XYZ file of C-alpha atoms in Angstrom:
698
model
C 0.000 0.000 0.000
C 1.285 3.451 -0.952
C 0.226 6.651 0.722
C 0.571 10.370 0.136
C -0.671 13.712 1.509
C -1.379 13.864 5.255
C 0.503 11.210 7.234
C -1.532 8.041 7.822
C -2.684 6.950 11.228
C -0.049 4.413 12.243
C -2.285 1.638 13.703
C -3.892 1.128 10.301
C -0.682 -0.184 8.789
C -0.733 -3.207 11.072
C -4.463 -3.890 10.891
C -5.047 -7.550 10.099
C -8.255 -9.581 9.953
C -8.948 -11.986 12.785
C -9.634 -15.655 12.079
C -13.405 -15.211 11.879
C -12.978 -12.387 9.363
C -10.682 -14.534 7.179
C -13.287 -17.295 7.204
C -16.107 -14.914 6.413
C -14.138 -13.310 3.588
C -13.385 -16.696 2.021
C -16.970 -17.910 2.257
C -18.409 -14.688 0.853
C -15.820 -14.498 -1.915
C -16.915 -17.972 -2.940
C -20.533 -16.844 -2.626
C -19.959 -13.967 -5.060
C -18.076 -16.225 -7.465
C -20.812 -18.872 -7.288
C -23.444 -16.247 -8.023
C -21.548 -15.089 -11.104
C -21.117 -18.713 -12.249
C -24.775 -19.542 -11.693
C -25.948 -16.411 -13.500
C -23.796 -17.326 -16.479
C -24.930 -20.951 -16.566
C -28.575 -19.880 -16.382
C -28.393 -16.867 -18.634
C -31.628 -17.803 -20.375
C -33.231 -16.672 -17.096
C -30.741 -14.300 -15.541
C -29.854 -12.362 -18.683
C -33.444 -11.290 -19.194
C -32.443 -8.113 -17.346
C -28.960 -6.628 -17.776
C -26.637 -7.081 -14.828
C -22.966 -6.958 -13.855
C -21.105 -8.950 -11.196
C -18.158 -8.315 -8.899
C -15.992 -11.077 -10.371
C -12.385 -9.958 -9.857
C -13.330 -7.115 -7.507
C -14.469 -9.252 -4.573
C -11.468 -8.702 -2.304
C -11.614 -4.936 -2.057
C -15.406 -4.889 -1.994
C -15.577 -7.252 0.961
C -12.822 -5.348 2.744
C -14.782 -2.118 2.365
C -18.038 -3.697 3.515
C -16.413 -5.130 6.638
C -15.363 -1.675 7.821
C -18.765 -0.016 7.497
C -20.946 0.485 10.576
C -24.720 0.889 10.917
C -24.270 4.663 11.433
C -22.557 4.983 8.052
C -23.855 5.617 4.543
C -22.860 3.965 1.300
C -23.185 4.639 -2.420
C -22.261 1.401 -4.196
C -21.878 1.099 -7.932
C -23.411 -1.431 -10.298
C -20.645 -4.059 -9.951
C -20.781 -4.178 -6.152
C -22.712 -7.369 -5.409
C -19.812 -8.741 -3.315
C -19.895 -5.508 -1.342
C -23.601 -5.978 -0.663
C -23.259 -9.535 0.593
C -20.320 -8.329 2.662
C -22.733 -5.976 4.420
C -24.921 -8.950 5.307
C -27.457 -9.005 2.491
C -28.389 -12.461 1.293
C -27.885 -13.801 -2.243
C -31.647 -14.388 -2.319
C -32.300 -10.664 -1.855
C -29.940 -9.727 -4.671
C -31.500 -12.386 -6.905
C -34.950 -10.932 -6.280
C -33.645 -7.718 -7.801
C -31.852 -9.586 -10.588
C -35.167 -11.116 -11.662
C -37.242 -7.962 -10.959
C -39.403 -9.698 -8.361
C -42.038 -8.159 -6.122
C -40.090 -8.652 -2.891
C -36.869 -7.116 -4.161
C -36.028 -5.198 -0.946
C -34.463 -2.304 -2.808
C -36.974 -1.348 -5.473
C -39.818 -3.862 -5.692
C -38.661 -4.972 -9.138
C -38.211 -1.482 -10.560
C -34.487 -1.111 -11.087
C -31.353 -2.992 -12.093
C -29.382 -5.599 -10.202
C -26.933 -4.173 -7.655
C -28.710 -0.822 -7.573
C -29.654 -0.928 -3.888
C -31.789 1.370 -1.759
C -31.765 0.249 1.845
C -33.040 1.431 5.210
C -32.618 -1.478 7.600
C -31.709 -1.655 11.272
C -28.138 -2.814 11.766
C -27.040 -1.889 8.225
C -25.465 1.226 6.746
C -28.007 3.383 4.951
C -27.859 3.097 1.166
C -29.918 5.838 -0.513
C -31.099 5.437 -4.068
C -28.701 6.395 -6.823
C -28.658 6.099 -10.569
C -26.537 3.704 -12.631
C -23.459 5.150 -10.972
C -21.148 6.077 -13.815
C -19.822 9.064 -11.931
C -23.148 10.671 -11.082
C -23.195 9.065 -7.628
C -20.199 11.112 -6.484
C -22.250 14.282 -5.982
C -25.149 12.827 -3.924
C -22.626 10.822 -1.893
C -20.618 13.968 -1.202
C -23.873 15.709 -0.318
C -24.429 13.009 2.310
C -21.035 13.763 3.830
C -21.765 17.478 3.635
C -25.044 16.959 5.475
C -23.376 14.767 8.102
C -20.764 17.408 8.813
C -23.384 20.130 9.094
C -25.582 18.091 11.416
C -22.789 16.919 13.695
C -21.649 20.520 14.119
C -25.181 21.687 14.891
C -26.268 20.214 18.195
C -29.813 21.497 17.711
C -30.235 19.571 14.477
C -28.895 16.073 15.092
C -25.897 14.038 16.178
C -24.167 12.054 13.435
C -20.860 11.686 15.253
C -18.236 9.557 13.460
C -20.522 8.599 10.558
C -18.751 8.388 7.219
C -19.833 7.888 3.630
C -18.353 5.316 1.277
C -18.689 6.209 -2.403
C -17.778 3.311 -4.680
C -16.888 4.157 -8.256
C -15.164 2.701 -11.294
C -11.991 4.317 -12.568
C -13.560 4.972 -15.959
C -16.189 7.172 -14.306
C -13.533 9.359 -12.686
C -13.253 11.364 -15.899
C -16.804 12.682 -15.456
C -16.901 16.409 -14.754
C -19.366 15.855 -11.915
C -16.768 13.775 -10.073
C -14.445 16.783 -10.071
C -17.238 18.933 -8.640
C -17.707 16.405 -5.840
C -13.996 16.171 -5.044
C -13.699 19.962 -5.050
C -16.442 20.318 -2.434
C -15.098 17.417 -0.374
C -11.708 19.069 0.014
C -13.087 22.595 0.282
C -15.278 21.636 3.244
C -13.184 18.675 4.486
C -16.018 16.175 4.428
C -16.008 12.662 5.964
C -16.151 10.586 2.781
C -14.139 7.747 1.238
C -14.056 7.442 -2.540
C -13.255 3.817 -3.335
C -12.083 3.738 -6.948
C -12.085 0.225 -8.425
C -9.767 0.286 -11.421
C -9.918 -2.690 -13.795
C -8.529 -0.664 -16.714
C -11.698 -0.997 -18.780
C -14.711 1.162 -19.502
C -16.993 -0.998 -21.606
C -14.764 -1.848 -24.521
C -12.484 1.171 -24.100
C -9.173 0.628 -22.341
C -7.540 2.933 -19.840
C -4.960 3.904 -22.482
C -7.762 5.258 -24.672
C -9.556 7.151 -21.911
C -6.965 8.850 -19.741
C -3.356 9.836 -19.244
C -3.409 9.176 -15.511
C -5.190 6.897 -13.081
C -7.454 8.080 -10.284
C -4.651 8.148 -7.725
C -2.599 10.476 -9.916
C -5.633 12.568 -10.813
C -6.557 13.038 -7.140
C -3.202 14.681 -6.435
C -4.649 17.872 -7.891
C -7.183 18.160 -5.050
C -5.351 19.701 -2.137
C -6.497 18.144 1.124
C -7.602 14.815 -0.361
C -5.846 11.972 1.442
C -4.802 9.271 -1.044
C -4.123 5.556 -0.730
C -3.316 2.827 -3.222
C -4.076 -0.848 -2.591
C -3.956 -4.112 -4.470
C -7.692 -4.618 -4.883
C -7.266 -8.320 -5.697
C -5.501 -9.014 -2.381
C -7.874 -9.209 0.565
C -5.200 -8.639 3.186
C -3.841 -5.520 1.479
C -7.339 -4.221 0.802
C -8.446 -4.795 4.386
C -5.452 -2.910 5.783
C -5.834 -0.082 3.273
C -9.544 0.352 3.960
C -8.877 0.259 7.697
C -6.510 3.207 7.242
C -9.033 5.039 5.105
C -11.910 4.599 7.539
C -9.785 5.525 10.534
C -8.645 8.690 8.781
C -12.179 9.694 7.777
C -13.650 8.954 11.211
C -10.927 10.636 13.235
C -9.995 13.568 11.030
C -13.406 14.068 9.361
C -11.733 14.585 6.011
C -11.963 12.982 2.556
C -9.968 9.963 1.391
C -9.502 8.443 -2.048
C -8.565 4.763 -2.206
C -7.346 3.596 -5.601
C -7.670 -0.187 -5.944
C -6.359 -2.073 -8.978
C -8.625 -5.041 -9.756
C -8.871 -7.609 -12.539
C -12.067 -7.776 -14.576
C -12.912 -11.468 -14.766
C -16.553 -11.332 -15.789
C -18.330 -9.529 -18.562
C -18.735 -5.766 -18.475
C -22.413 -6.605 -18.165
C -24.491 -9.551 -19.256
C -25.284 -7.568 -22.390
C -21.656 -6.793 -23.320
C -19.771 -10.070 -23.223
C -16.044 -10.365 -22.566
C -15.342 -12.715 -25.496
C -16.381 -10.022 -27.955
C -13.379 -7.811 -27.279
C -11.096 -8.951 -24.435
C -8.762 -11.408 -26.247
C -5.477 -12.102 -24.430
C -6.289 -9.466 -21.821
C -8.738 -11.848 -20.135
C -6.040 -14.486 -19.673
C -3.777 -11.853 -18.100
C -6.496 -10.771 -15.689
C -7.286 -14.375 -14.728
C -3.798 -14.659 -13.242
C -4.861 -12.040 -10.666
C -8.073 -13.779 -9.567
C -8.493 -12.851 -5.865
C -10.115 -16.165 -4.911
C -7.160 -18.545 -5.503
C -4.864 -15.891 -4.031
C -6.934 -15.826 -0.854
C -7.048 -19.626 -0.815
C -3.259 -19.881 -0.919
C -2.818 -17.225 1.737
C -5.212 -18.967 4.109
C -3.241 -22.179 3.750
C -0.142 -20.304 4.933
C -2.151 -19.076 7.926
C -2.944 -22.643 8.988
C -6.384 -23.187 7.444
C -6.779 -26.714 6.076
C -7.976 -27.702 2.628
C -10.845 -29.526 4.319
C -11.954 -26.420 6.215
C -11.755 -24.272 3.091
C -13.640 -26.848 1.041
C -16.395 -26.804 3.649
C -16.706 -23.018 3.384
C -16.856 -23.243 -0.403
C -19.540 -25.941 -0.184
C -21.618 -23.778 2.167
C -21.424 -20.926 -0.314
C -22.409 -23.099 -3.267
C -25.321 -24.651 -1.367
C -26.636 -21.270 -0.237
C -26.465 -19.780 -3.719
C -28.203 -22.756 -5.334
C -30.993 -22.793 -2.745
C -31.480 -19.023 -2.914
C -31.696 -19.171 -6.698
C -34.537 -21.687 -6.564
C -36.372 -19.577 -3.995
C -35.949 -16.472 -6.131
C -37.237 -18.261 -9.235
C -40.406 -19.147 -7.356
C -40.900 -15.698 -5.849
C -43.883 -13.674 -7.109
C -43.613 -10.906 -9.687
C -44.832 -7.393 -8.848
C -48.538 -6.709 -9.113
C -48.931 -4.658 -12.325
C -51.585 -2.601 -10.540
C -48.826 -1.073 -8.374
C -46.899 0.340 -11.338
C -47.739 3.963 -10.525
C -47.084 3.826 -6.773
C -44.502 6.165 -5.241
C -44.155 8.817 -7.921
C -44.200 11.195 -4.964
C -44.213 10.838 -1.202
C -47.457 12.153 0.339
C -47.359 15.953 0.711
C -46.909 17.505 4.135
C -49.251 20.438 3.405
C -52.744 19.641 2.158
C -54.697 22.716 3.286
C -54.086 26.450 3.335
C -53.182 27.461 6.871
C -52.037 30.553 8.738
C -52.821 34.231 8.260
C -52.652 35.453 4.676
C -53.558 39.062 5.519
C -52.667 39.778 9.169
C -54.229 42.860 10.684
C -51.905 45.819 10.412
C -49.390 44.055 8.183
C -47.707 46.103 5.492
C -47.376 45.261 1.844
C -44.201 43.444 0.884
C -42.307 42.969 -2.336
C -42.009 39.431 -3.644
C -38.254 39.450 -3.081
C -38.746 40.458 0.554
C -41.431 37.828 1.075
C -38.955 35.218 -0.188
C -36.204 36.525 2.082
C -38.484 36.556 5.111
C -39.716 33.026 4.404
C -36.188 31.633 4.262
C -35.401 33.524 7.453
C -38.444 31.999 9.156
C -37.476 28.496 7.993
C -33.856 28.781 9.138
C -34.980 30.074 12.516
C -37.574 27.324 12.985
C -35.790 24.294 11.493
C -32.187 23.790 12.660
C -31.714 21.028 10.082
C -32.299 23.554 7.264
C -29.465 25.180 5.342
C -29.261 27.427 2.290
C -26.545 27.549 -0.352
C -25.770 28.471 -3.934
C -23.709 30.948 -5.922
C -23.344 34.321 -4.179
C -26.127 33.743 -1.633
C -23.701 33.815 1.296
C -21.215 36.380 2.523
C -21.906 40.067 2.085
C -23.969 40.041 -1.111
C -26.793 37.681 -0.184
C -27.742 36.860 -3.758
C -27.514 38.891 -6.944
C -31.144 39.934 -6.347
C -30.536 40.436 -2.603
C -32.996 37.623 -1.986
C -30.781 36.240 0.800
C -29.474 39.527 2.139
C -27.771 39.271 5.566
C -28.845 35.664 6.141
C -25.236 34.419 6.203
C -24.371 36.975 8.872
C -27.406 35.973 10.899
C -27.044 32.189 10.679
C -23.361 31.674 9.982
C -21.343 30.385 7.066
C -22.068 26.728 7.863
C -25.782 27.248 7.157
C -25.843 29.937 4.477
C -22.860 29.727 2.172
C -21.525 30.283 -1.301
C -20.710 27.395 -3.585
C -18.352 27.314 -6.541
C -19.922 27.629 -9.987
C -21.182 24.053 -9.809
C -24.839 23.732 -10.722
C -24.599 19.931 -10.762
C -23.330 19.889 -7.182
C -25.862 22.477 -6.029
C -28.734 20.330 -7.319
C -27.399 16.804 -6.765
C -26.034 17.358 -3.271
C -29.571 17.943 -2.020
C -30.314 14.243 -2.574
C -27.489 13.347 -0.216
C -28.517 16.026 2.274
C -32.049 14.643 2.326
C -30.824 11.080 2.899
C -29.003 12.012 6.111
C -31.739 14.278 7.495
C -30.519 17.718 6.473
C -32.997 19.914 4.580
C -31.379 21.896 1.821
C -32.663 25.049 0.158
C -30.483 25.871 -2.825
C -30.425 28.442 -5.551
C -29.501 28.384 -9.224
C -28.499 31.948 -9.989
C -30.449 32.199 -13.270
C -32.801 29.746 -14.971
C -30.540 29.874 -18.043
C -27.785 28.244 -15.960
C -29.719 25.260 -14.672
C -28.709 23.004 -17.549
C -25.487 21.609 -15.976
C -27.632 20.538 -13.014
C -30.252 18.775 -15.112
C -28.410 15.450 -15.071
C -28.624 15.324 -11.278
C -32.199 16.607 -11.230
C -33.354 13.920 -13.654
C -31.272 10.910 -12.651
C -30.763 11.359 -8.920
C -33.597 13.483 -7.546
C -36.618 12.770 -9.718
C -36.323 8.971 -9.792
C -35.350 8.361 -6.178
C -38.784 7.956 -4.600
C -40.149 5.790 -7.411
C -37.133 3.528 -7.901
C -36.562 3.037 -4.173
C -40.204 1.952 -3.814
C -40.898 4.951 -1.619
C -37.909 4.496 0.706
C -35.985 7.586 -0.370
C -38.019 10.583 -1.451
C -35.719 13.577 -1.824
C -36.657 16.674 0.105
C -35.148 19.479 -1.938
C -36.180 23.092 -2.527
C -34.434 24.510 -5.596
C -34.983 28.235 -6.126
C -34.585 29.493 -9.688
C -34.925 33.166 -10.709
C -36.532 33.128 -14.145
C -37.938 35.245 -16.938
C -37.210 38.390 -18.921
C -37.140 41.766 -17.228
C -35.925 44.297 -19.779
C -32.479 43.995 -21.361
C -31.346 40.943 -19.439
C -30.113 39.363 -22.641
C -29.867 35.789 -23.840
C -28.347 34.202 -20.717
C -30.370 35.891 -17.992
C -33.904 36.029 -19.406
C -34.962 32.542 -20.415
C -38.015 30.539 -19.390
C -37.491 26.828 -18.779
C -40.713 25.464 -17.321
C -41.634 23.233 -20.266
C -38.296 21.431 -20.018
C -38.732 20.943 -16.282
C -42.270 19.674 -16.745
C -41.050 16.777 -18.875
C -39.209 15.475 -15.788
C -41.465 13.174 -13.811
C -41.004 13.009 -10.065
C -40.366 16.709 -9.410
C -42.788 19.481 -8.529
C -42.694 22.884 -10.218
C -44.058 25.982 -8.481
C -44.422 29.463 -9.997
C -45.825 32.199 -7.686
C -46.971 35.557 -9.040
C -47.258 37.680 -5.890
C -45.698 38.142 -2.471
C -48.397 36.332 -0.483
C -48.273 33.298 -2.738
C -44.480 33.406 -2.681
C -44.480 33.083 1.084
C -47.153 30.400 1.320
C -45.851 28.283 -1.554
C -42.204 28.509 -0.524
C -42.900 27.208 2.958
C -45.045 24.409 1.560
C -42.281 23.584 -0.918
C -39.753 23.367 1.908
C -42.031 21.101 3.948
C -42.825 18.861 0.983
C -40.845 15.582 1.109
C -40.272 15.680 -2.661
C -37.998 17.699 -4.972
C -39.548 21.100 -5.678
C -38.263 23.630 -8.195
C -39.536 27.089 -7.364
C -39.503 29.480 -10.324
C -39.350 33.125 -9.206
C -39.861 35.769 -11.888
C -37.150 38.404 -11.700
C -39.449 41.012 -13.231
C -41.886 40.578 -10.334
C -39.338 40.686 -7.501
C -39.572 44.467 -6.986
C -42.820 45.335 -8.868
C -40.867 47.845 -10.953
C -42.174 46.614 -14.302
C -45.254 48.690 -15.243
C -48.447 46.762 -14.549
C -46.955 44.485 -11.874
C -47.870 46.599 -8.848
C -50.272 43.903 -7.612
C -47.350 41.515 -7.119
C -46.714 43.540 -3.967
C -49.213 42.303 -1.371
C -49.840 42.322 2.333
C -47.275 39.937 3.747
C -48.705 36.806 5.404
C -47.703 35.867 8.913
C -44.861 33.452 9.579
C -46.062 29.895 9.128
C -48.539 30.668 6.348
C -48.754 27.835 3.795
C -50.571 27.128 0.545
C -50.796 23.509 -0.622
C -48.953 22.804 -3.843
C -51.226 22.040 -6.781
C -53.972 24.576 -6.042
C -54.754 27.286 -8.587
C -56.210 30.662 -7.627
C -58.637 33.036 -9.336
C -56.543 36.182 -9.629
C -59.458 38.097 -11.180
C -63.120 37.116 -11.417
C -65.490 37.979 -14.252
C -68.735 39.877 -13.766
C -71.468 37.327 -12.923
C -74.051 38.986 -15.166
C -71.697 39.052 -18.156
C -70.803 35.453 -17.405
C -74.478 34.535 -17.456
C -74.895 36.231 -20.842
C -71.960 34.297 -22.314
C -69.787 37.386 -22.769
C -66.735 36.194 -20.827
C -63.586 34.118 -21.164
C -60.830 32.791 -18.935
C -57.106 33.417 -19.243
C -55.146 30.506 -17.806
C -51.647 31.635 -16.922
C -48.952 32.056 -14.256
C -46.076 34.370 -13.358
C -45.810 37.503 -15.488
C -48.771 36.332 -17.571
C -51.096 37.265 -14.701
C -50.161 40.929 -15.090
C -50.229 41.013 -18.882
C -53.748 39.582 -18.609
C -54.793 42.049 -15.901
C -53.611 45.031 -17.915
C -55.196 43.779 -21.130
C -58.502 42.979 -19.393
C -59.097 46.657 -18.591
C -60.227 46.985 -22.190
C -62.908 44.334 -21.490
C -64.433 45.289 -18.130
C -65.941 42.326 -16.305
C -65.360 39.944 -19.219
C -62.079 38.288 -18.251
C -61.432 35.799 -15.489
C -57.733 35.161 -14.767
C -56.802 31.768 -13.377
C -53.326 31.799 -11.805
C -52.063 28.213 -11.836
C -49.414 28.889 -9.130
C -48.174 25.280 -9.368
C -47.442 23.736 -12.757
C -46.851 20.222 -11.404
C -48.973 18.965 -9.796
C -51.412 20.881 -11.967
C -54.817 21.874 -10.617
C -56.559 20.629 -13.721
C -59.843 20.436 -11.857
C -59.754 24.229 -11.499
C -58.781 24.583 -15.160
C -61.701 22.459 -16.339
C -64.144 24.238 -14.054
C -63.039 27.647 -15.356
C -63.208 26.591 -19.002
C -66.680 25.112 -18.526
C -67.831 28.309 -16.804
C -66.863 30.488 -19.722
C -66.655 28.281 -22.794
C -63.738 30.344 -24.065
C -60.118 30.106 -22.923
C -56.717 31.614 -23.619
C -53.609 29.831 -22.303
C -50.876 32.421 -21.844
C -47.157 31.808 -21.266
C -43.859 33.691 -21.442
C -42.132 30.739 -23.065
C -41.745 30.222 -26.803
C -45.098 28.716 -27.694
C -44.162 25.851 -30.005
C -44.172 22.480 -28.168
C -44.596 24.245 -24.828
C -46.455 23.405 -21.627
C -49.064 25.975 -22.720
C -49.716 24.197 -26.010
C -49.905 20.860 -24.214
C -52.410 22.258 -21.720
C -54.487 23.770 -24.536
C -54.612 20.406 -26.277
C -55.750 18.696 -23.100
C -58.488 21.292 -22.588
C -59.615 20.842 -26.172
C -60.033 17.134 -25.555
C -61.683 17.107 -22.114
C -63.847 20.242 -22.489
C -64.725 19.965 -26.167
C -68.473 19.920 -25.657
C -68.434 23.023 -23.451
C -66.203 25.121 -25.736
C -67.698 27.957 -27.782
C -64.383 28.653 -29.541
C -61.038 26.966 -30.108
C -58.652 27.177 -27.160
C -56.382 30.141 -27.884
C -52.699 30.176 -26.971
C -50.184 32.999 -26.744
C -46.490 32.888 -25.952
C -43.090 34.174 -26.994
C -41.742 33.881 -30.523
C -40.227 30.508 -31.353
C -36.606 31.614 -31.134
C -33.625 30.087 -29.313
C -32.842 33.015 -26.999
C -34.000 36.408 -25.764
C -32.210 39.210 -27.605
C -30.288 41.800 -25.603
C -31.748 44.860 -27.341
C -34.910 45.900 -25.507
C -36.823 46.619 -28.720
C -35.995 43.160 -30.065
C -36.933 41.658 -26.699
C -40.268 43.479 -26.738
C -40.990 42.167 -30.208
C -40.311 38.580 -29.135
C -42.227 38.408 -25.866
C -45.933 38.576 -25.071
C -47.234 41.788 -23.575
C -50.553 43.297 -22.582
C -51.210 44.662 -26.089
C -50.712 41.238 -27.654
C -52.982 39.717 -25.012
C -55.644 42.331 -25.731
C -55.510 41.497 -29.436
C -56.000 37.809 -28.652
C -58.883 38.567 -26.273
C -60.618 40.707 -28.886
C -60.605 37.792 -31.287
C -61.561 35.223 -28.636
C -64.468 37.223 -27.185
C -65.749 38.017 -30.645
C -65.812 34.378 -31.713
């Protein structure tokens, strides 16, 4: 074992397994090998769903598993079945997942083999993660970040000496998101171990094709990252190396990278077979098989061939019996296919004082600031971070002004320019009990974080069978506000609304901002809160109503409830002279201004939440009036607005007196910088009035 950076803790160099650990390692290494052999021999059954096995990696995986404690957290990768049985999971349980059976303890038959999600007494916690080709590094680092915050905040929780193990293949180390994770781990000195299993292959790409350095060499660039190298095919070396890593992380609360060289003895996956491309390389790797190496070492320690044969027989018998049990296990009930898209909401009714006696009107930006202040004061497990929200500035829109000074840099802090980390770390925070509020500085910059939002946050509740919903409030300033230009003015809601498993909220006034933001924080699911920059200060002509009486602390509005921002005159409604404008955000004020030309004829339905959508309110409004305009700030083509109009056309066809009208921005790739060009591209009250004239005259 080689070491660099901070000096190692000396006892780790002499750490050796006791006799019981040697026996357990040998039996479980045989168990993993028997599973791989059985899967290959029965591939007509087992290859129905793609899987990978640990063959060649067993030694370091078992060594890592043996050092984890129930207070710890783990993020395995898709080849880690030996690691899982090393934790104490049974081959039967892994086979249930292999065959997508109902009683798969991780996902109920929803996700791939060796993609665990586990909350079980006596075991480390394993939150859901995606297919783990580098993406797992950010949520895992978020776990460590949350642990450090909580253990330093006595009011919040006590996670003393917990560490996170993030397992990853060397090929995935080239992912940019891994660098973001390592940067934050060293910047904040987080208690995490990155176990890099290097078999010198991606799928069919070799290490020579993919990189000029291995993970150990690469990690040297991250100042403060303790590094170790071990022979991952040698159980004794791996056990000692992992002992040093865990002792360092537990005692010094800092990050460690363990680089383990391993042979790849199986296929990349069952769908990409070794004989297609490995050639002589497979024979070379077979010489490093950890199982015969362990066998020979145990003989030198005094174990007999008879004793070792008995352990191997036990493993083979267990695997064979578990396979038969798994074959006979029931499949999932197809009727449950839609369960666990979301965890049940925490807020189901409006509560608190919306218009307290004597309260003054507040700007939307101040309502947001005050809500975050209330949350941080009330919930010690809450923290707030993003670009420029900490320190002196408190956000480029001053939406977090002075919060860092009030609550300290551990709770309100700046991040590097790392949208992927900002978004993905919230999954890890949620898993350990911290409650993150984060901010993407502009909607136009959310795209680097979309990978984490889609793969790690949105799928977690569903693919973990409800075990790991992700509580995450992601604030995103959005929209055009006069000369903001192409990278600070965009609208992104239609893209977000194609992501299942997240909620999207879009308030249009200060009172709704306060009630929806608190509900979004309390919701156990990922919530993206879109906050229109042009409404923050009510400076845009026509947006004065965005400034409202500020609700009392604790006021909440349930997500998924629309509001009538303006009612039509009942008599004109009765005479069939009215219509409804269905909109949100800035659209509310374009519609209000335009409706002055049609007194009493225009109802405005403010959706407030775009997912879940209050379609019941939409249908009721359309059926009241028989005429509807769906208004958005986004480019109209293929937008949420067009989709909603199509749905209305289908479900309300018999009640419609005119086609459903739509209005949005021009179908162009960006908002121009010049204000005259911007004005030409975007909707405005005059364009809305033109549409209403045509609709009401239909």
